[in-house]
Amino acid sequence: MKLQSSQSSEDPEVNLTPLIDVVFILLIFFMVSTTFQKESEIRIDLPEAGTESVVTDDIKRLDIIIDSDGRYFIGDQQLVNSEFETLTKAITNYLSPDQSAIDTDIPVTIRADRKTPYETVIRAMDATAQLGLVQMSLATNQRDLTDE
């Protein structure tokens, strides 16, 4: 009696198409459901700079000083409040007390404390830019390069 073997000589075939479909669906699911959160890994301690700035005292200049509480000082005079209109009026009065046209070539230096709220520095930059004063710089402390 001869029994026929149920094994065939062909190798079993695995269809990979459904597996690839499932992997793509999982990939799309995780890409869509993932939220990306921007977190800064860099800690900075402002204001310090490694280069020296050259200051010439021959020309008229505008120094806006901002303390750590966000109070503005122009020409050693404290402003009554930190509002945008007050700041622009004080800059205008300082640069042109006789209400003539402001010379827009006057350089502006903003000296802000390192703990000053960022909004107050931007408000000072915006006020000077609105008045046409575009030669603007931010004062920093000279970093001691020998400590590194």
mmCIF file of N, CA and C in Angstrom:
data_model
loop_
_atom_site.group_PDB
_atom_site.id
_atom_site.type_symbol
_atom_site.label_atom_id
_atom_site.label_comp_id
_atom_site.label_asym_id
_atom_site.label_seq_id
_atom_site.Cartn_x
_atom_site.Cartn_y
_atom_site.Cartn_z
ATOM 1 N N MET A 1 0.828 -1.146 0.000
ATOM 2 C CA MET A 1 0.000 0.000 0.000
ATOM 3 C C MET A 1 0.894 1.237 0.000
ATOM 4 N N LYS A 2 0.570 2.072 -0.876
ATOM 5 C CA LYS A 2 1.368 3.277 -1.043
ATOM 6 C C LYS A 2 0.544 4.472 -0.573
ATOM 7 N N LEU A 3 1.068 5.183 0.415
ATOM 8 C CA LEU A 3 0.379 6.359 0.928
ATOM 9 C C LEU A 3 0.954 7.616 0.278
ATOM 10 N N GLN A 4 0.045 8.437 -0.005
ATOM 11 C CA GLN A 4 0.487 9.679 -0.649
ATOM 12 C C GLN A 4 0.800 10.707 0.435
ATOM 13 N N SER A 5 1.901 11.337 0.329
ATOM 14 C CA SER A 5 2.317 12.340 1.313
ATOM 15 C C SER A 5 1.551 13.631 1.065
ATOM 16 N N SER A 6 1.126 14.251 2.168
ATOM 17 C CA SER A 6 0.353 15.485 2.039
ATOM 18 C C SER A 6 1.249 16.706 1.837
ATOM 19 N N GLN A 7 2.510 16.543 2.037
ATOM 20 C CA GLN A 7 3.425 17.661 1.814
ATOM 21 C C GLN A 7 3.724 17.781 0.346
ATOM 22 N N SER A 8 3.668 19.012 -0.063
ATOM 23 C CA SER A 8 4.031 19.243 -1.447
ATOM 24 C C SER A 8 5.465 19.728 -1.494
ATOM 25 N N SER A 9 6.004 19.708 -2.637
ATOM 26 C CA SER A 9 7.398 20.106 -2.782
ATOM 27 C C SER A 9 7.564 21.625 -2.825
ATOM 28 N N GLU A 10 6.484 22.363 -2.841
ATOM 29 C CA GLU A 10 6.566 23.832 -2.881
ATOM 30 C C GLU A 10 6.728 24.397 -1.477
ATOM 31 N N ASP A 11 7.477 25.507 -1.361
ATOM 32 C CA ASP A 11 7.648 26.204 -0.084
ATOM 33 C C ASP A 11 6.402 27.038 0.188
ATOM 34 N N PRO A 12 6.085 27.197 1.454
ATOM 35 C CA PRO A 12 4.916 28.015 1.755
ATOM 36 C C PRO A 12 5.183 29.480 1.382
ATOM 37 N N GLU A 13 4.175 30.136 0.941
ATOM 38 C CA GLU A 13 4.306 31.522 0.466
ATOM 39 C C GLU A 13 3.624 32.446 1.457
ATOM 40 N N VAL A 14 4.337 33.531 1.866
ATOM 41 C CA VAL A 14 3.788 34.508 2.794
ATOM 42 C C VAL A 14 3.531 35.789 2.015
ATOM 43 N N ASN A 15 2.326 36.276 2.107
ATOM 44 C CA ASN A 15 1.952 37.488 1.404
ATOM 45 C C ASN A 15 2.248 38.681 2.323
ATOM 46 N N LEU A 16 3.171 39.566 1.934
ATOM 47 C CA LEU A 16 3.595 40.684 2.769
ATOM 48 C C LEU A 16 2.771 41.958 2.556
ATOM 49 N N THR A 17 1.926 41.969 1.587
ATOM 50 C CA THR A 17 1.151 43.176 1.282
ATOM 51 C C THR A 17 0.287 43.617 2.464
ATOM 52 N N PRO A 18 -0.480 42.763 3.130
ATOM 53 C CA PRO A 18 -1.270 43.223 4.279
ATOM 54 C C PRO A 18 -0.392 43.734 5.435
ATOM 55 N N LEU A 19 0.775 43.103 5.613
ATOM 56 C CA LEU A 19 1.672 43.537 6.670
ATOM 57 C C LEU A 19 2.213 44.944 6.393
ATOM 58 N N ILE A 20 2.563 45.226 5.174
ATOM 59 C CA ILE A 20 3.048 46.553 4.792
ATOM 60 C C ILE A 20 1.932 47.583 4.959
ATOM 61 N N ASP A 21 0.705 47.226 4.599
ATOM 62 C CA ASP A 21 -0.425 48.136 4.771
ATOM 63 C C ASP A 21 -0.632 48.482 6.240
ATOM 64 N N VAL A 22 -0.549 47.511 7.111
ATOM 65 C CA VAL A 22 -0.733 47.749 8.541
ATOM 66 C C VAL A 22 0.380 48.643 9.086
ATOM 67 N N VAL A 23 1.612 48.433 8.660
ATOM 68 C CA VAL A 23 2.732 49.253 9.114
ATOM 69 C C VAL A 23 2.544 50.701 8.663
ATOM 70 N N PHE A 24 2.125 50.931 7.435
ATOM 71 C CA PHE A 24 1.896 52.288 6.953
ATOM 72 C C PHE A 24 0.752 52.964 7.708
ATOM 73 N N ILE A 25 -0.294 52.229 8.004
ATOM 74 C CA ILE A 25 -1.409 52.802 8.753
ATOM 75 C C ILE A 25 -0.959 53.191 10.157
ATOM 76 N N LEU A 26 -0.163 52.342 10.814
ATOM 77 C CA LEU A 26 0.371 52.680 12.128
ATOM 78 C C LEU A 26 1.292 53.896 12.074
ATOM 79 N N LEU A 27 2.114 53.968 11.062
ATOM 80 C CA LEU A 27 3.012 55.102 10.888
ATOM 81 C C LEU A 27 2.229 56.396 10.720
ATOM 82 N N ILE A 28 1.211 56.374 9.875
ATOM 83 C CA ILE A 28 0.380 57.563 9.668
ATOM 84 C C ILE A 28 -0.351 57.935 10.954
ATOM 85 N N PHE A 29 -0.852 56.946 11.682
ATOM 86 C CA PHE A 29 -1.548 57.217 12.943
ATOM 87 C C PHE A 29 -0.638 57.927 13.945
ATOM 88 N N PHE A 30 0.586 57.428 14.118
ATOM 89 C CA PHE A 30 1.497 58.042 15.080
ATOM 90 C C PHE A 30 1.984 59.418 14.616
ATOM 91 N N MET A 31 2.135 59.619 13.331
ATOM 92 C CA MET A 31 2.539 60.936 12.832
ATOM 93 C C MET A 31 1.446 61.974 13.066
ATOM 94 N N VAL A 32 0.205 61.581 12.891
ATOM 95 C CA VAL A 32 -0.904 62.519 13.056
ATOM 96 C C VAL A 32 -1.200 62.782 14.531
ATOM 97 N N SER A 33 -1.094 61.782 15.369
ATOM 98 C CA SER A 33 -1.477 61.941 16.767
ATOM 99 C C SER A 33 -0.357 62.482 17.654
ATOM 100 N N THR A 34 0.855 62.571 17.155
ATOM 101 C CA THR A 34 1.964 63.080 17.953
ATOM 102 C C THR A 34 1.930 64.600 17.984
ATOM 103 N N THR A 35 2.102 65.162 19.167
ATOM 104 C CA THR A 35 2.209 66.616 19.290
ATOM 105 C C THR A 35 3.679 66.960 19.467
ATOM 106 N N PHE A 36 4.110 67.955 18.726
ATOM 107 C CA PHE A 36 5.490 68.382 18.804
ATOM 108 C C PHE A 36 5.555 69.619 19.690
ATOM 109 N N GLN A 37 6.346 69.545 20.721
ATOM 110 C CA GLN A 37 6.473 70.648 21.657
ATOM 111 C C GLN A 37 7.890 71.181 21.558
ATOM 112 N N LYS A 38 8.003 72.489 21.316
ATOM 113 C CA LYS A 38 9.313 73.100 21.221
ATOM 114 C C LYS A 38 9.793 73.446 22.622
ATOM 115 N N GLU A 39 10.873 72.840 23.001
ATOM 116 C CA GLU A 39 11.478 73.134 24.280
ATOM 117 C C GLU A 39 12.919 73.532 24.022
ATOM 118 N N SER A 40 13.299 74.627 24.608
ATOM 119 C CA SER A 40 14.651 75.109 24.418
ATOM 120 C C SER A 40 15.578 74.417 25.414
ATOM 121 N N GLU A 41 16.623 73.843 24.923
ATOM 122 C CA GLU A 41 17.612 73.201 25.756
ATOM 123 C C GLU A 41 18.731 74.173 26.105
ATOM 124 N N ILE A 42 18.731 75.331 25.464
ATOM 125 C CA ILE A 42 19.808 76.288 25.659
ATOM 126 C C ILE A 42 19.408 77.279 26.737
ATOM 127 N N ARG A 43 20.247 77.438 27.714
ATOM 128 C CA ARG A 43 20.014 78.428 28.759
ATOM 129 C C ARG A 43 20.959 79.590 28.502
ATOM 130 N N ILE A 44 20.396 80.786 28.460
ATOM 131 C CA ILE A 44 21.220 81.954 28.199
ATOM 132 C C ILE A 44 21.144 82.909 29.378
ATOM 133 N N ASP A 45 22.213 83.632 29.575
ATOM 134 C CA ASP A 45 22.299 84.607 30.640
ATOM 135 C C ASP A 45 22.651 85.941 30.009
ATOM 136 N N LEU A 46 21.654 86.764 29.788
ATOM 137 C CA LEU A 46 21.859 88.042 29.123
ATOM 138 C C LEU A 46 21.968 89.142 30.140
ATOM 139 N N PRO A 47 22.488 90.264 29.835
ATOM 140 C CA PRO A 47 23.216 90.638 28.638
ATOM 141 C C PRO A 47 24.724 90.578 28.857
ATOM 142 N N GLU A 48 25.413 89.859 28.035
ATOM 143 C CA GLU A 48 26.868 89.822 27.972
ATOM 144 C C GLU A 48 27.265 89.639 26.527
ATOM 145 N N ALA A 49 28.396 90.193 26.170
ATOM 146 C CA ALA A 49 28.907 90.031 24.815
ATOM 147 C C ALA A 49 30.416 89.917 24.876
ATOM 148 N N GLY A 50 30.990 89.228 23.905
ATOM 149 C CA GLY A 50 32.425 89.007 23.882
ATOM 150 C C GLY A 50 33.185 90.059 23.115
ATOM 151 N N THR A 51 32.510 90.966 22.467
ATOM 152 C CA THR A 51 33.195 91.988 21.691
ATOM 153 C C THR A 51 32.946 93.350 22.301
ATOM 154 N N GLU A 52 33.888 94.232 22.065
ATOM 155 C CA GLU A 52 33.751 95.596 22.554
ATOM 156 C C GLU A 52 33.082 96.450 21.508
ATOM 157 N N SER A 53 32.284 97.401 21.967
ATOM 158 C CA SER A 53 31.678 98.343 21.039
ATOM 159 C C SER A 53 32.450 99.643 21.117
ATOM 160 N N VAL A 54 32.559 100.291 19.981
ATOM 161 C CA VAL A 54 33.258 101.555 19.914
ATOM 162 C C VAL A 54 32.235 102.664 20.053
ATOM 163 N N VAL A 55 32.423 103.530 21.040
ATOM 164 C CA VAL A 55 31.487 104.611 21.306
ATOM 165 C C VAL A 55 32.202 105.932 21.071
ATOM 166 N N THR A 56 31.615 106.771 20.243
ATOM 167 C CA THR A 56 32.159 108.108 20.038
ATOM 168 C C THR A 56 31.247 109.097 20.733
ATOM 169 N N ASP A 57 31.840 109.988 21.508
ATOM 170 C CA ASP A 57 31.070 110.957 22.279
ATOM 171 C C ASP A 57 30.880 112.276 21.537
ATOM 172 N N ASP A 58 31.339 112.352 20.294
ATOM 173 C CA ASP A 58 31.263 113.600 19.551
ATOM 174 C C ASP A 58 29.846 113.914 19.089
ATOM 175 N N ILE A 59 29.044 112.888 18.847
ATOM 176 C CA ILE A 59 27.729 113.116 18.254
ATOM 177 C C ILE A 59 26.640 112.987 19.316
ATOM 178 N N LYS A 60 25.509 113.604 19.034
ATOM 179 C CA LYS A 60 24.359 113.509 19.931
ATOM 180 C C LYS A 60 23.802 112.104 19.849
ATOM 181 N N ARG A 61 23.417 111.574 20.983
ATOM 182 C CA ARG A 61 22.902 110.210 21.036
ATOM 183 C C ARG A 61 21.734 110.149 22.014
ATOM 184 N N LEU A 62 20.948 109.118 21.866
ATOM 185 C CA LEU A 62 19.810 108.886 22.755
ATOM 186 C C LEU A 62 20.057 107.598 23.506
ATOM 187 N N ASP A 63 20.085 107.677 24.829
ATOM 188 C CA ASP A 63 20.221 106.498 25.678
ATOM 189 C C ASP A 63 18.898 106.265 26.386
ATOM 190 N N ILE A 64 18.320 105.102 26.152
ATOM 191 C CA ILE A 64 17.099 104.701 26.853
ATOM 192 C C ILE A 64 17.516 103.638 27.869
ATOM 193 N N ILE A 65 17.293 103.924 29.136
ATOM 194 C CA ILE A 65 17.686 103.004 30.201
ATOM 195 C C ILE A 65 16.413 102.377 30.757
ATOM 196 N N ILE A 66 16.434 101.046 30.887
ATOM 197 C CA ILE A 66 15.287 100.306 31.410
ATOM 198 C C ILE A 66 15.770 99.498 32.608
ATOM 199 N N ASP A 67 15.160 99.716 33.783
ATOM 200 C CA ASP A 67 15.592 98.972 34.961
ATOM 201 C C ASP A 67 14.893 97.614 35.019
ATOM 202 N N SER A 68 15.185 96.857 36.058
ATOM 203 C CA SER A 68 14.655 95.490 36.148
ATOM 204 C C SER A 68 13.148 95.435 36.334
ATOM 205 N N ASP A 69 12.540 96.535 36.778
ATOM 206 C CA ASP A 69 11.088 96.576 36.943
ATOM 207 C C ASP A 69 10.371 97.077 35.698
ATOM 208 N N GLY A 70 11.116 97.391 34.637
ATOM 209 C CA GLY A 70 10.507 97.839 33.396
ATOM 210 C C GLY A 70 10.253 99.333 33.344
ATOM 211 N N ARG A 71 10.885 100.107 34.225
ATOM 212 C CA ARG A 71 10.730 101.557 34.209
ATOM 213 C C ARG A 71 11.735 102.168 33.243
ATOM 214 N N TYR A 72 11.292 103.179 32.492
ATOM 215 C CA TYR A 72 12.126 103.825 31.482
ATOM 216 C C TYR A 72 12.766 105.086 32.056
ATOM 217 N N PHE A 73 14.006 105.348 31.640
ATOM 218 C CA PHE A 73 14.733 106.560 31.984
ATOM 219 C C PHE A 73 15.312 107.125 30.698
ATOM 220 N N ILE A 74 15.029 108.409 30.434
ATOM 221 C CA ILE A 74 15.586 109.087 29.267
ATOM 222 C C ILE A 74 16.228 110.373 29.770
ATOM 223 N N GLY A 75 17.527 110.517 29.532
ATOM 224 C CA GLY A 75 18.231 111.707 30.006
ATOM 225 C C GLY A 75 18.191 111.831 31.512
ATOM 226 N N ASP A 76 18.375 110.734 32.243
ATOM 227 C CA ASP A 76 18.357 110.683 33.707
ATOM 228 C C ASP A 76 17.010 111.068 34.308
ATOM 229 N N GLN A 77 15.972 111.142 33.518
ATOM 230 C CA GLN A 77 14.628 111.435 34.001
ATOM 231 C C GLN A 77 13.757 110.192 33.849
ATOM 232 N N GLN A 78 13.108 109.803 34.940
ATOM 233 C CA GLN A 78 12.221 108.643 34.890
ATOM 234 C C GLN A 78 10.886 109.047 34.289
ATOM 235 N N LEU A 79 10.357 108.192 33.405
ATOM 236 C CA LEU A 79 9.046 108.440 32.830
ATOM 237 C C LEU A 79 7.962 108.126 33.858
ATOM 238 N N VAL A 80 6.837 108.803 33.746
ATOM 239 C CA VAL A 80 5.764 108.625 34.729
ATOM 240 C C VAL A 80 5.110 107.250 34.637
ATOM 241 N N ASN A 81 5.092 106.657 33.447
ATOM 242 C CA ASN A 81 4.574 105.301 33.291
ATOM 243 C C ASN A 81 5.305 104.619 32.134
ATOM 244 N N SER A 82 4.966 103.392 31.885
ATOM 245 C CA SER A 82 5.645 102.607 30.852
ATOM 246 C C SER A 82 4.803 102.443 29.604
ATOM 247 N N GLU A 83 3.875 103.329 29.386
ATOM 248 C CA GLU A 83 3.008 103.242 28.217
ATOM 249 C C GLU A 83 3.756 103.664 26.954
ATOM 250 N N PHE A 84 3.324 103.141 25.818
ATOM 251 C CA PHE A 84 3.963 103.410 24.532
ATOM 252 C C PHE A 84 3.884 104.893 24.169
ATOM 253 N N GLU A 85 2.724 105.508 24.361
ATOM 254 C CA GLU A 85 2.551 106.925 24.015
ATOM 255 C C GLU A 85 3.438 107.820 24.869
ATOM 256 N N THR A 86 3.564 107.493 26.142
ATOM 257 C CA THR A 86 4.425 108.269 27.035
ATOM 258 C C THR A 86 5.879 108.176 26.599
ATOM 259 N N LEU A 87 6.288 106.989 26.204
ATOM 260 C CA LEU A 87 7.667 106.782 25.760
ATOM 261 C C LEU A 87 7.962 107.554 24.484
ATOM 262 N N THR A 88 7.079 107.482 23.505
ATOM 263 C CA THR A 88 7.323 108.211 22.245
ATOM 264 C C THR A 88 7.320 109.717 22.475
ATOM 265 N N LYS A 89 6.443 110.201 23.330
ATOM 266 C CA LYS A 89 6.402 111.643 23.627
ATOM 267 C C LYS A 89 7.673 112.085 24.341
ATOM 268 N N ALA A 90 8.168 111.274 25.268
ATOM 269 C CA ALA A 90 9.388 111.620 25.999
ATOM 270 C C ALA A 90 10.603 111.623 25.065
ATOM 271 N N ILE A 91 10.666 110.661 24.146
ATOM 272 C CA ILE A 91 11.771 110.634 23.183
ATOM 273 C C ILE A 91 11.716 111.857 22.286
ATOM 274 N N THR A 92 10.531 112.191 21.816
ATOM 275 C CA THR A 92 10.364 113.368 20.964
ATOM 276 C C THR A 92 10.769 114.640 21.696
ATOM 277 N N ASN A 93 10.339 114.787 22.950
ATOM 278 C CA ASN A 93 10.686 115.978 23.732
ATOM 279 C C ASN A 93 12.178 116.041 24.039
ATOM 280 N N TYR A 94 12.812 114.896 24.248
ATOM 281 C CA TYR A 94 14.239 114.875 24.543
ATOM 282 C C TYR A 94 15.058 115.257 23.313
ATOM 283 N N LEU A 95 14.695 114.721 22.153
ATOM 284 C CA LEU A 95 15.467 114.976 20.935
ATOM 285 C C LEU A 95 15.153 116.330 20.313
ATOM 286 N N SER A 96 13.944 116.792 20.497
ATOM 287 C CA SER A 96 13.532 118.054 19.888
ATOM 288 C C SER A 96 12.663 118.843 20.859
ATOM 289 N N PRO A 97 13.297 119.534 21.835
ATOM 290 C CA PRO A 97 12.507 120.264 22.821
ATOM 291 C C PRO A 97 11.720 121.438 22.225
ATOM 292 N N ASP A 98 12.192 121.963 21.103
ATOM 293 C CA ASP A 98 11.498 123.091 20.478
ATOM 294 C C ASP A 98 10.467 122.637 19.445
ATOM 295 N N GLN A 99 10.122 121.331 19.447
ATOM 296 C CA GLN A 99 9.107 120.748 18.568
ATOM 297 C C GLN A 99 9.467 120.839 17.086
ATOM 298 N N SER A 100 10.759 120.947 16.760
ATOM 299 C CA SER A 100 11.174 120.904 15.361
ATOM 300 C C SER A 100 11.299 119.440 14.940
ATOM 301 N N ALA A 101 11.685 119.235 13.692
ATOM 302 C CA ALA A 101 11.792 117.872 13.170
ATOM 303 C C ALA A 101 12.927 117.121 13.865
ATOM 304 N N ILE A 102 12.725 115.841 14.074
ATOM 305 C CA ILE A 102 13.727 114.994 14.729
ATOM 306 C C ILE A 102 14.743 114.542 13.690
ATOM 307 N N ASP A 103 16.022 114.639 14.052
ATOM 308 C CA ASP A 103 17.083 114.126 13.194
ATOM 309 C C ASP A 103 17.086 112.599 13.320
ATOM 310 N N THR A 104 16.755 111.906 12.247
ATOM 311 C CA THR A 104 16.634 110.446 12.295
ATOM 312 C C THR A 104 17.980 109.732 12.232
ATOM 313 N N ASP A 105 19.082 110.474 12.102
ATOM 314 C CA ASP A 105 20.415 109.863 12.085
ATOM 315 C C ASP A 105 21.015 109.728 13.474
ATOM 316 N N ILE A 106 20.291 110.119 14.498
ATOM 317 C CA ILE A 106 20.804 110.030 15.869
ATOM 318 C C ILE A 106 20.821 108.563 16.295
ATOM 319 N N PRO A 107 21.968 108.057 16.791
ATOM 320 C CA PRO A 107 22.018 106.666 17.246
ATOM 321 C C PRO A 107 21.310 106.489 18.585
ATOM 322 N N VAL A 108 20.662 105.367 18.721
ATOM 323 C CA VAL A 108 19.909 105.044 19.937
ATOM 324 C C VAL A 108 20.567 103.841 20.595
ATOM 325 N N THR A 109 20.813 103.953 21.897
ATOM 326 C CA THR A 109 21.345 102.834 22.663
ATOM 327 C C THR A 109 20.338 102.483 23.748
ATOM 328 N N ILE A 110 19.923 101.237 23.757
ATOM 329 C CA ILE A 110 18.997 100.760 24.779
ATOM 330 C C ILE A 110 19.811 99.985 25.801
ATOM 331 N N ARG A 111 19.796 100.469 27.026
ATOM 332 C CA ARG A 111 20.527 99.827 28.125
ATOM 333 C C ARG A 111 19.499 99.222 29.067
ATOM 334 N N ALA A 112 19.330 97.912 28.975
ATOM 335 C CA ALA A 112 18.317 97.224 29.775
ATOM 336 C C ALA A 112 18.983 96.298 30.779
ATOM 337 N N ASP A 113 18.414 96.256 31.958
ATOM 338 C CA ASP A 113 18.877 95.332 32.977
ATOM 339 C C ASP A 113 18.638 93.901 32.498
ATOM 340 N N ARG A 114 19.456 92.975 32.951
ATOM 341 C CA ARG A 114 19.301 91.592 32.485
ATOM 342 C C ARG A 114 17.995 90.961 32.937
ATOM 343 N N LYS A 115 17.353 91.499 33.962
ATOM 344 C CA LYS A 115 16.080 90.959 34.442
ATOM 345 C C LYS A 115 14.888 91.762 33.927
ATOM 346 N N THR A 116 15.129 92.638 32.983
ATOM 347 C CA THR A 116 14.060 93.452 32.408
ATOM 348 C C THR A 116 13.101 92.570 31.623
ATOM 349 N N PRO A 117 11.799 92.791 31.763
ATOM 350 C CA PRO A 117 10.848 92.044 30.932
ATOM 351 C C PRO A 117 11.095 92.329 29.445
ATOM 352 N N TYR A 118 11.042 91.299 28.648
ATOM 353 C CA TYR A 118 11.321 91.385 27.218
ATOM 354 C C TYR A 118 10.401 92.380 26.521
ATOM 355 N N GLU A 119 9.164 92.452 26.968
ATOM 356 C CA GLU A 119 8.171 93.330 26.355
ATOM 357 C C GLU A 119 8.598 94.796 26.425
ATOM 358 N N THR A 120 9.240 95.194 27.515
ATOM 359 C CA THR A 120 9.638 96.596 27.656
ATOM 360 C C THR A 120 10.755 96.966 26.693
ATOM 361 N N VAL A 121 11.652 96.042 26.418
ATOM 362 C CA VAL A 121 12.720 96.301 25.447
ATOM 363 C C VAL A 121 12.133 96.422 24.048
ATOM 364 N N ILE A 122 11.211 95.540 23.705
ATOM 365 C CA ILE A 122 10.561 95.587 22.391
ATOM 366 C C ILE A 122 9.746 96.869 22.249
ATOM 367 N N ARG A 123 9.091 97.309 23.322
ATOM 368 C CA ARG A 123 8.325 98.555 23.275
ATOM 369 C C ARG A 123 9.250 99.739 22.997
ATOM 370 N N ALA A 124 10.436 99.752 23.612
ATOM 371 C CA ALA A 124 11.391 100.836 23.367
ATOM 372 C C ALA A 124 11.898 100.798 21.928
ATOM 373 N N MET A 125 12.169 99.609 21.416
ATOM 374 C CA MET A 125 12.619 99.480 20.024
ATOM 375 C C MET A 125 11.528 99.923 19.058
ATOM 376 N N ASP A 126 10.296 99.565 19.345
ATOM 377 C CA ASP A 126 9.171 99.935 18.490
ATOM 378 C C ASP A 126 8.941 101.446 18.507
ATOM 379 N N ALA A 127 9.074 102.068 19.685
ATOM 380 C CA ALA A 127 8.868 103.511 19.788
ATOM 381 C C ALA A 127 9.927 104.269 19.003
ATOM 382 N N THR A 128 11.179 103.846 19.097
ATOM 383 C CA THR A 128 12.240 104.541 18.352
ATOM 384 C C THR A 128 12.092 104.308 16.855
ATOM 385 N N ALA A 129 11.706 103.111 16.469
ATOM 386 C CA ALA A 129 11.522 102.828 15.043
ATOM 387 C C ALA A 129 10.345 103.623 14.474
ATOM 388 N N GLN A 130 9.286 103.797 15.263
ATOM 389 C CA GLN A 130 8.133 104.555 14.792
ATOM 390 C C GLN A 130 8.492 106.029 14.586
ATOM 391 N N LEU A 131 9.439 106.528 15.362
ATOM 392 C CA LEU A 131 9.883 107.908 15.214
ATOM 393 C C LEU A 131 10.931 108.067 14.114
ATOM 394 N N GLY A 132 11.316 106.971 13.470
ATOM 395 C CA GLY A 132 12.273 107.021 12.367
ATOM 396 C C GLY A 132 13.714 106.855 12.787
ATOM 397 N N LEU A 133 13.957 106.539 14.036
ATOM 398 C CA LEU A 133 15.315 106.321 14.537
ATOM 399 C C LEU A 133 15.682 104.859 14.321
ATOM 400 N N VAL A 134 16.487 104.601 13.309
ATOM 401 C CA VAL A 134 16.767 103.212 12.945
ATOM 402 C C VAL A 134 18.183 102.770 13.307
ATOM 403 N N GLN A 135 19.045 103.686 13.735
ATOM 404 C CA GLN A 135 20.392 103.311 14.176
ATOM 405 C C GLN A 135 20.312 102.938 15.647
ATOM 406 N N MET A 136 20.004 101.681 15.899
ATOM 407 C CA MET A 136 19.704 101.228 17.234
ATOM 408 C C MET A 136 20.695 100.155 17.653
ATOM 409 N N SER A 137 21.081 100.178 18.932
ATOM 410 C CA SER A 137 21.956 99.126 19.459
ATOM 411 C C SER A 137 21.527 98.805 20.891
ATOM 412 N N LEU A 138 21.852 97.600 21.314
ATOM 413 C CA LEU A 138 21.566 97.161 22.673
ATOM 414 C C LEU A 138 22.880 97.084 23.428
ATOM 415 N N ALA A 139 22.945 97.718 24.581
ATOM 416 C CA ALA A 139 24.170 97.722 25.376
ATOM 417 C C ALA A 139 24.276 96.427 26.156
ATOM 418 N N THR A 140 25.477 95.890 26.209
ATOM 419 C CA THR A 140 25.754 94.670 26.971
ATOM 420 C C THR A 140 27.011 94.882 27.792
ATOM 421 N N ASN A 141 27.230 94.012 28.743
ATOM 422 C CA ASN A 141 28.464 94.036 29.531
ATOM 423 C C ASN A 141 29.530 93.252 28.799
ATOM 424 N N GLN A 142 30.775 93.671 28.938
ATOM 425 C CA GLN A 142 31.891 92.949 28.340
ATOM 426 C C GLN A 142 32.121 91.680 29.125
ATOM 427 N N ARG A 143 32.080 90.551 28.450
ATOM 428 C CA ARG A 143 32.313 89.267 29.102
ATOM 429 C C ARG A 143 33.803 89.118 29.320
ATOM 430 N N ASP A 144 34.191 88.645 30.492
ATOM 431 C CA ASP A 144 35.600 88.436 30.808
ATOM 432 C C ASP A 144 36.037 87.137 30.145
ATOM 433 N N LEU A 145 36.870 87.232 29.117
ATOM 434 C CA LEU A 145 37.291 86.069 28.347
ATOM 435 C C LEU A 145 38.372 85.266 29.052
ATOM 436 N N THR A 146 38.973 85.814 30.106
ATOM 437 C CA THR A 146 40.026 85.085 30.828
ATOM 438 C C THR A 146 39.464 84.010 31.735
ATOM 439 N N ASP A 147 38.167 84.097 32.075
ATOM 440 C CA ASP A 147 37.551 83.105 32.958
ATOM 441 C C ASP A 147 37.210 81.810 32.241
ATOM 442 N N GLU A 148 37.236 81.808 30.930
ATOM 443 C CA GLU A 148 36.793 80.623 30.189
ATOM 444 C C GLU A 148 37.864 79.592 30.074
#
